[in-house]
mmCIF file of C-alpha atoms and ligand atoms in Angstrom:
data_model
loop_
_atom_site.group_PDB
_atom_site.id
_atom_site.type_symbol
_atom_site.label_atom_id
_atom_site.label_comp_id
_atom_site.label_asym_id
_atom_site.label_seq_id
_atom_site.Cartn_x
_atom_site.Cartn_y
_atom_site.Cartn_z
ATOM 1 C CA UNK A 177 -119.571 64.049 341.402
ATOM 2 C CA UNK A 178 -118.445 63.839 337.777
ATOM 3 C CA UNK A 179 -114.574 63.916 338.489
ATOM 4 C CA UNK A 180 -115.746 61.209 341.184
ATOM 5 C CA UNK A 181 -117.262 59.241 337.884
ATOM 6 C CA UNK A 182 -114.157 59.808 335.965
ATOM 7 C CA UNK A 183 -111.809 59.061 338.607
ATOM 8 C CA UNK A 184 -113.414 55.524 339.381
ATOM 9 C CA UNK A 185 -113.039 54.540 335.512
ATOM 10 C CA UNK A 186 -109.143 55.324 336.129
ATOM 11 C CA UNK A 187 -108.585 58.031 333.849
ATOM 12 C CA UNK A 188 -109.882 55.668 330.667
ATOM 13 C CA UNK A 189 -112.958 55.794 328.632
ATOM 14 C CA UNK A 190 -114.726 52.838 329.300
ATOM 15 C CA UNK A 191 -115.242 50.019 326.870
ATOM 16 C CA UNK A 192 -118.959 50.395 326.361
ATOM 17 C CA UNK A 193 -121.502 53.424 327.645
ATOM 18 C CA UNK A 194 -125.335 52.150 328.376
ATOM 19 C CA UNK A 195 -127.351 54.801 328.518
ATOM 20 C CA UNK A 196 -131.239 55.296 329.236
ATOM 21 C CA UNK A 197 -133.292 57.584 326.911
ATOM 22 C CA UNK A 198 -136.032 59.812 328.826
ATOM 23 C CA UNK A 199 -134.763 61.680 331.852
ATOM 24 C CA UNK A 200 -130.948 60.393 330.896
ATOM 25 C CA UNK A 201 -129.962 62.297 327.580
ATOM 26 C CA UNK A 202 -133.514 64.160 327.083
ATOM 27 C CA UNK A 203 -135.802 65.788 329.504
ATOM 28 C CA UNK A 204 -138.839 64.159 330.574
ATOM 29 C CA UNK A 205 -141.752 65.985 328.790
ATOM 30 C CA UNK A 206 -145.405 66.034 329.047
ATOM 31 C CA UNK A 207 -146.233 63.968 325.827
ATOM 32 C CA UNK A 208 -143.734 61.337 324.864
ATOM 33 C CA UNK A 209 -143.489 62.280 321.267
ATOM 34 C CA UNK A 210 -141.956 65.558 322.143
ATOM 35 C CA UNK A 211 -138.579 64.274 323.305
ATOM 36 C CA UNK A 212 -135.962 65.357 321.307
ATOM 37 C CA UNK A 213 -132.308 65.237 320.806
ATOM 38 C CA UNK A 214 -130.677 68.027 319.423
ATOM 39 C CA UNK A 215 -128.021 67.784 316.188
ATOM 40 C CA UNK A 216 -125.136 68.232 318.321
ATOM 41 C CA UNK A 217 -125.722 66.039 320.629
ATOM 42 C CA UNK A 218 -126.267 63.568 318.229
ATOM 43 C CA UNK A 219 -122.782 63.956 316.994
ATOM 44 C CA UNK A 220 -121.574 63.668 320.652
ATOM 45 C CA UNK A 221 -123.189 60.241 320.522
ATOM 46 C CA UNK A 222 -122.232 59.516 317.429
ATOM 47 C CA UNK A 223 -118.251 60.564 318.302
ATOM 48 C CA UNK A 224 -118.314 58.600 321.305
ATOM 49 C CA UNK A 225 -119.518 55.724 319.602
ATOM 50 C CA UNK A 226 -116.188 55.700 317.252
ATOM 51 C CA UNK A 227 -114.234 54.746 320.462
ATOM 52 C CA UNK A 228 -117.012 52.678 322.592
ATOM 53 C CA UNK A 229 -120.020 50.611 322.469
ATOM 54 C CA UNK A 230 -122.732 53.114 322.884
ATOM 55 C CA UNK A 231 -125.938 51.417 323.837
ATOM 56 C CA UNK A 232 -129.353 52.937 324.826
ATOM 57 C CA UNK A 233 -131.577 50.955 326.670
ATOM 58 C CA UNK A 234 -135.192 52.405 326.806
ATOM 59 C CA UNK A 235 -139.098 51.122 327.746
ATOM 60 C CA UNK A 236 -139.683 53.485 324.300
ATOM 61 C CA UNK A 237 -140.501 50.352 321.415
ATOM 62 C CA UNK A 238 -137.219 49.915 319.621
ATOM 63 C CA UNK A 239 -138.523 51.561 316.360
ATOM 64 C CA UNK A 240 -139.609 54.595 318.129
ATOM 65 C CA UNK A 241 -135.741 54.914 319.941
ATOM 66 C CA UNK A 242 -134.242 54.548 317.065
ATOM 67 C CA UNK A 243 -136.278 57.453 315.190
ATOM 68 C CA UNK A 244 -135.509 59.801 317.797
ATOM 69 C CA UNK A 245 -131.941 58.964 318.046
ATOM 70 C CA UNK A 246 -130.793 59.198 314.708
ATOM 71 C CA UNK A 247 -127.444 58.189 315.319
ATOM 72 C CA UNK A 248 -125.603 55.184 313.049
ATOM 73 C CA UNK A 249 -123.450 52.756 315.102
ATOM 74 C CA UNK A 250 -125.024 53.073 318.310
ATOM 75 C CA UNK A 251 -126.682 49.751 319.941
ATOM 76 C CA UNK A 252 -130.186 50.283 321.013
ATOM 77 C CA UNK A 253 -132.666 48.063 323.148
ATOM 78 C CA UNK A 254 -136.208 48.906 322.966
ATOM 79 C CA UNK A 255 -139.135 47.903 325.278
ATOM 80 C CA UNK A 256 -137.051 47.678 328.215
ATOM 81 C CA UNK A 257 -134.381 45.336 326.441
ATOM 82 C CA UNK A 258 -136.910 42.919 324.659
ATOM 83 C CA UNK A 259 -136.211 44.030 321.412
ATOM 84 C CA UNK A 260 -132.393 45.044 320.549
ATOM 85 C CA UNK A 261 -130.516 45.898 317.555
ATOM 86 C CA UNK A 262 -127.004 46.438 316.638
ATOM 87 C CA UNK A 263 -125.668 47.008 313.405
ATOM 88 C CA UNK A 264 -127.445 44.284 311.310
ATOM 89 C CA UNK A 265 -128.000 42.285 314.026
ATOM 90 C CA UNK A 266 -131.972 42.272 315.321
ATOM 91 C CA UNK A 267 -133.075 40.514 318.475
ATOM 92 C CA UNK A 268 -136.467 39.758 319.708
ATOM 93 C CA UNK A 269 -137.262 38.391 322.784
ATOM 94 C CA UNK A 270 -138.887 34.638 322.392
ATOM 95 C CA UNK A 271 -141.950 35.159 324.612
ATOM 96 C CA UNK A 272 -143.074 38.783 323.006
ATOM 97 C CA UNK A 273 -145.336 37.276 320.435
ATOM 98 C CA UNK A 274 -147.853 35.476 322.670
ATOM 99 C CA UNK A 275 -147.903 38.052 324.848
ATOM 100 C CA UNK A 276 -148.477 40.835 322.193
ATOM 101 C CA UNK A 277 -151.708 39.142 320.897
ATOM 102 C CA UNK A 278 -153.676 39.805 324.226
ATOM 103 C CA UNK A 279 -152.981 43.538 324.357
ATOM 104 C CA UNK A 280 -155.510 45.012 321.997
ATOM 105 C CA UNK A 281 -158.274 42.941 324.305
ATOM 106 C CA UNK A 282 -156.513 44.538 327.387
ATOM 107 C CA UNK A 283 -156.859 47.951 326.062
ATOM 108 C CA UNK A 284 -160.729 47.519 325.219
ATOM 109 C CA UNK A 285 -161.012 46.368 328.763
ATOM 110 C CA UNK A 286 -159.570 49.162 330.060
ATOM 111 C CA UNK A 287 -161.493 51.816 328.026
ATOM 112 C CA UNK A 288 -164.623 50.179 328.704
ATOM 113 C CA UNK A 289 -163.953 50.306 332.637
ATOM 114 C CA UNK A 290 -162.996 53.946 332.474
ATOM 115 C CA UNK A 291 -164.997 55.411 330.002
ATOM 116 C CA UNK A 292 -163.586 59.262 328.907
ATOM 117 C CA UNK A 293 -161.009 59.959 331.143
ATOM 118 C CA UNK A 294 -159.127 63.147 330.236
ATOM 119 C CA UNK A 295 -155.520 62.799 329.957
ATOM 120 C CA UNK A 296 -155.120 59.298 329.354
ATOM 121 C CA UNK A 297 -152.989 58.327 326.420
ATOM 122 C CA UNK A 298 -152.332 54.797 325.151
ATOM 123 C CA UNK A 299 -149.084 53.788 323.149
ATOM 124 C CA UNK A 300 -148.652 50.460 321.754
ATOM 125 C CA UNK A 301 -145.965 49.240 321.383
ATOM 126 C CA UNK A 302 -144.829 45.841 319.562
ATOM 127 C CA UNK A 303 -144.103 43.966 323.116
ATOM 128 C CA UNK A 304 -146.274 46.230 325.330
ATOM 129 C CA UNK A 305 -149.037 48.680 326.088
ATOM 130 C CA UNK A 306 -148.177 51.880 327.998
ATOM 131 C CA UNK A 307 -151.005 53.877 329.789
ATOM 132 C CA UNK A 308 -149.603 57.121 330.011
ATOM 133 C CA UNK A 309 -151.018 59.603 332.625
ATOM 134 C CA UNK A 310 -149.095 62.584 333.132
ATOM 135 C CA UNK A 311 -151.560 64.688 331.948
ATOM 136 C CA UNK A 312 -154.555 63.266 333.962
ATOM 137 C CA UNK A 313 -156.167 64.649 337.441
ATOM 138 C CA UNK A 314 -154.829 62.950 340.868
ATOM 139 C CA UNK A 315 -158.249 61.443 340.762
ATOM 140 C CA UNK A 316 -158.287 59.964 336.904
ATOM 141 C CA UNK A 317 -154.764 58.932 337.778
ATOM 142 C CA UNK A 318 -156.057 56.799 340.349
ATOM 143 C CA UNK A 319 -158.909 55.346 338.247
ATOM 144 C CA UNK A 320 -156.178 54.467 335.124
ATOM 145 C CA UNK A 321 -154.191 52.703 337.704
ATOM 146 C CA UNK A 322 -157.005 50.403 339.154
ATOM 147 C CA UNK A 323 -158.779 49.866 335.350
ATOM 148 C CA UNK A 324 -155.243 48.898 333.967
ATOM 149 C CA UNK A 325 -154.562 46.450 336.735
ATOM 150 C CA UNK A 326 -157.888 45.282 337.353
ATOM 151 C CA UNK A 327 -157.599 44.489 333.350
ATOM 152 C CA UNK A 328 -154.566 42.779 333.425
ATOM 153 C CA UNK A 329 -155.399 40.849 336.975
ATOM 154 C CA UNK A 330 -156.941 37.229 334.421
ATOM 155 C CA UNK A 331 -154.115 37.529 332.206
ATOM 156 C CA UNK A 332 -151.365 36.774 335.618
ATOM 157 C CA UNK A 333 -148.534 34.934 334.679
ATOM 158 C CA UNK A 334 -148.520 35.957 330.811
ATOM 159 C CA UNK A 335 -149.156 40.044 331.269
ATOM 160 C CA UNK A 336 -147.892 42.247 334.280
ATOM 161 C CA UNK A 337 -148.094 45.986 335.157
ATOM 162 C CA UNK A 338 -145.196 48.174 335.414
ATOM 163 C CA UNK A 339 -145.375 51.402 337.078
ATOM 164 C CA UNK A 340 -143.051 53.897 335.430
ATOM 165 C CA UNK A 341 -142.900 57.740 335.766
ATOM 166 C CA UNK A 342 -146.395 58.886 335.292
ATOM 167 C CA UNK A 343 -146.935 55.737 333.229
ATOM 168 C CA UNK A 344 -148.041 52.304 334.131
ATOM 169 C CA UNK A 345 -147.393 49.766 331.113
ATOM 170 C CA UNK A 346 -148.478 46.189 330.409
ATOM 171 C CA UNK A 347 -145.766 43.862 329.716
ATOM 172 C CA UNK A 348 -144.830 40.577 329.157
ATOM 173 C CA UNK A 349 -144.288 38.829 332.556
ATOM 174 C CA UNK A 350 -141.369 37.179 331.189
ATOM 175 C CA UNK A 351 -137.924 37.181 333.458
ATOM 176 C CA UNK A 352 -136.191 39.741 331.695
ATOM 177 C CA UNK A 353 -134.847 43.409 332.423
ATOM 178 C CA UNK A 354 -132.327 46.045 331.481
ATOM 179 C CA UNK A 355 -129.751 44.106 333.371
ATOM 180 C CA UNK A 356 -130.446 40.923 331.123
ATOM 181 C CA UNK A 357 -130.572 43.507 327.886
ATOM 182 C CA UNK A 358 -127.181 44.722 328.764
ATOM 183 C CA UNK A 359 -125.577 41.328 328.921
ATOM 184 C CA UNK A 360 -127.489 40.736 325.375
ATOM 185 C CA UNK A 361 -126.226 43.783 323.777
ATOM 186 C CA UNK A 362 -122.331 42.716 324.957
ATOM 187 C CA UNK A 363 -122.957 39.159 323.644
ATOM 188 C CA UNK A 364 -124.311 40.406 320.276
ATOM 189 C CA UNK A 365 -121.232 43.102 319.842
ATOM 190 C CA UNK A 366 -118.953 39.955 321.370
ATOM 191 C CA UNK A 367 -117.616 42.117 324.296
ATOM 192 C CA UNK A 368 -118.601 39.163 326.926
ATOM 193 C CA UNK A 369 -116.155 39.908 330.126
ATOM 194 C CA UNK A 370 -114.850 43.179 329.080
ATOM 195 C CA UNK A 371 -114.878 46.103 331.741
ATOM 196 C CA UNK A 372 -115.272 48.983 332.627
ATOM 197 C CA UNK A 373 -118.950 49.334 331.447
ATOM 198 C CA UNK A 374 -120.637 52.784 332.609
ATOM 199 C CA UNK A 375 -124.283 52.431 332.801
ATOM 200 C CA UNK A 376 -126.331 55.674 333.497
ATOM 201 C CA UNK A 377 -130.028 55.896 333.905
ATOM 202 C CA UNK A 378 -133.092 57.314 336.072
ATOM 203 C CA UNK A 379 -135.671 54.937 336.142
ATOM 204 C CA UNK A 380 -136.801 52.476 338.212
ATOM 205 C CA UNK A 381 -136.123 49.548 335.275
ATOM 206 C CA UNK A 382 -132.617 51.022 335.320
ATOM 207 C CA UNK A 383 -131.859 49.774 339.095
ATOM 208 C CA UNK A 384 -132.043 45.908 337.567
ATOM 209 C CA UNK A 385 -129.252 46.856 335.027
ATOM 210 C CA UNK A 386 -127.329 48.757 338.041
ATOM 211 C CA UNK A 387 -127.065 45.396 339.816
ATOM 212 C CA UNK A 388 -126.004 43.392 336.812
ATOM 213 C CA UNK A 389 -122.733 45.764 336.787
ATOM 214 C CA UNK A 390 -119.660 43.921 338.261
ATOM 215 C CA UNK A 391 -117.317 45.306 340.610
ATOM 216 C CA UNK A 392 -115.286 47.354 337.991
ATOM 217 C CA UNK A 393 -118.473 48.698 336.410
ATOM 218 C CA UNK A 394 -119.642 51.931 337.185
ATOM 219 C CA UNK A 395 -123.599 52.663 337.679
ATOM 220 C CA UNK A 396 -125.076 56.242 337.847
ATOM 221 C CA UNK A 397 -128.387 57.496 338.841
ATOM 222 C CA UNK A 398 -130.131 60.785 337.043
ATOM 223 C CA UNK A 399 -132.134 62.744 339.628
ATOM 224 C CA UNK A 400 -133.174 62.213 343.268
ATOM 225 C CA UNK A 401 -136.592 60.935 343.253
ATOM 226 C CA UNK A 402 -135.965 57.540 344.658
ATOM 227 C CA UNK A 403 -133.588 55.392 346.209
ATOM 228 C CA UNK A 404 -130.987 53.438 344.363
ATOM 229 C CA UNK A 405 -128.301 50.983 344.511
ATOM 230 C CA UNK A 406 -126.247 53.101 342.007
ATOM 231 C CA UNK A 407 -122.927 54.134 343.571
ATOM 232 C CA UNK A 408 -122.866 57.685 341.714
ATOM 233 C CA UNK A 409 -125.758 60.055 341.146
ATOM 234 C CA UNK A 410 -126.174 62.692 338.743
ATOM 235 C CA UNK A 411 -128.503 65.529 339.261
ATOM 236 C CA UNK A 412 -129.980 66.259 335.932
ATOM 237 C CA UNK A 413 -129.847 65.673 331.849
ATOM 238 C CA UNK A 414 -127.217 68.552 331.595
ATOM 239 C CA UNK A 415 -125.153 66.751 334.071
ATOM 240 C CA UNK A 416 -125.096 63.528 331.855
ATOM 241 C CA UNK A 417 -124.214 65.538 328.741
ATOM 242 C CA UNK A 418 -121.383 67.685 330.621
ATOM 243 C CA UNK A 419 -120.160 63.946 331.784
ATOM 244 C CA UNK A 420 -120.393 62.613 328.531
ATOM 245 C CA UNK A 421 -118.568 65.819 326.655
ATOM 246 C CA UNK A 422 -115.885 65.191 329.304
ATOM 247 C CA UNK A 423 -115.665 60.898 328.499
ATOM 248 C CA UNK A 424 -115.173 62.365 324.703
ATOM 249 C CA UNK A 425 -112.779 64.776 325.705
ATOM 250 C CA UNK A 426 -110.367 62.439 327.660
ATOM 251 C CA UNK A 427 -109.594 60.206 324.804
ATOM 252 C CA UNK A 428 -107.769 62.945 322.772
ATOM 253 C CA UNK A 429 -105.380 63.151 325.640
HETATM 254 MG MG1 LIG B 89 -135.464 56.963 331.506
#
């Protein structure tokens, strides 16, 4: 499949490489704060960023994502693209502030409804609250899901629950997704209309970015756990790094 992807790119590196973080560049860990990028992989991303735009688009907050990457020269989009930074340029979706003010109340309501549930981890981000339940029992996961959805229901139209991998996130109900983030990053970099783009991701939220790809772009889904509209698939994080190494090697010949 790696050879197919490289072949589709026509023997040239893409003009821009978009990457999801968790489950794409790092394996999914039981706790989100355990995800780490090794020094050699940091160097690999740095190397790629010298010859193409490299952007990481994640559900993590922008601050958390940038801290974990610690690679200068990358474009970073946090909160599923609601906050973006490229070089000295920062961009925050104007709808975030209003929605963010309501998040503490949602978290209080969820905790009040649930009482103590072992394995629930609540993470506050600038634009959302993430209710992680990877470490909860199956029964606990269902209770958490019900409590979060019930807490958000009265705020429908302003906030919306967004399911992820072992996480239910309460996000601003804005018509904005990772595909919009790709377009915003290209605009910030002054690269609108340039192709081919290469986008690699494992999340359901990456499907929006896959749909935003043009006919010359290449979309790659990582894993086999759900249906995807990406034309190409890689089986694991290790295969993603193999592809990135091949992309880097290619530029030398
Ligand atoms: Mg992911």
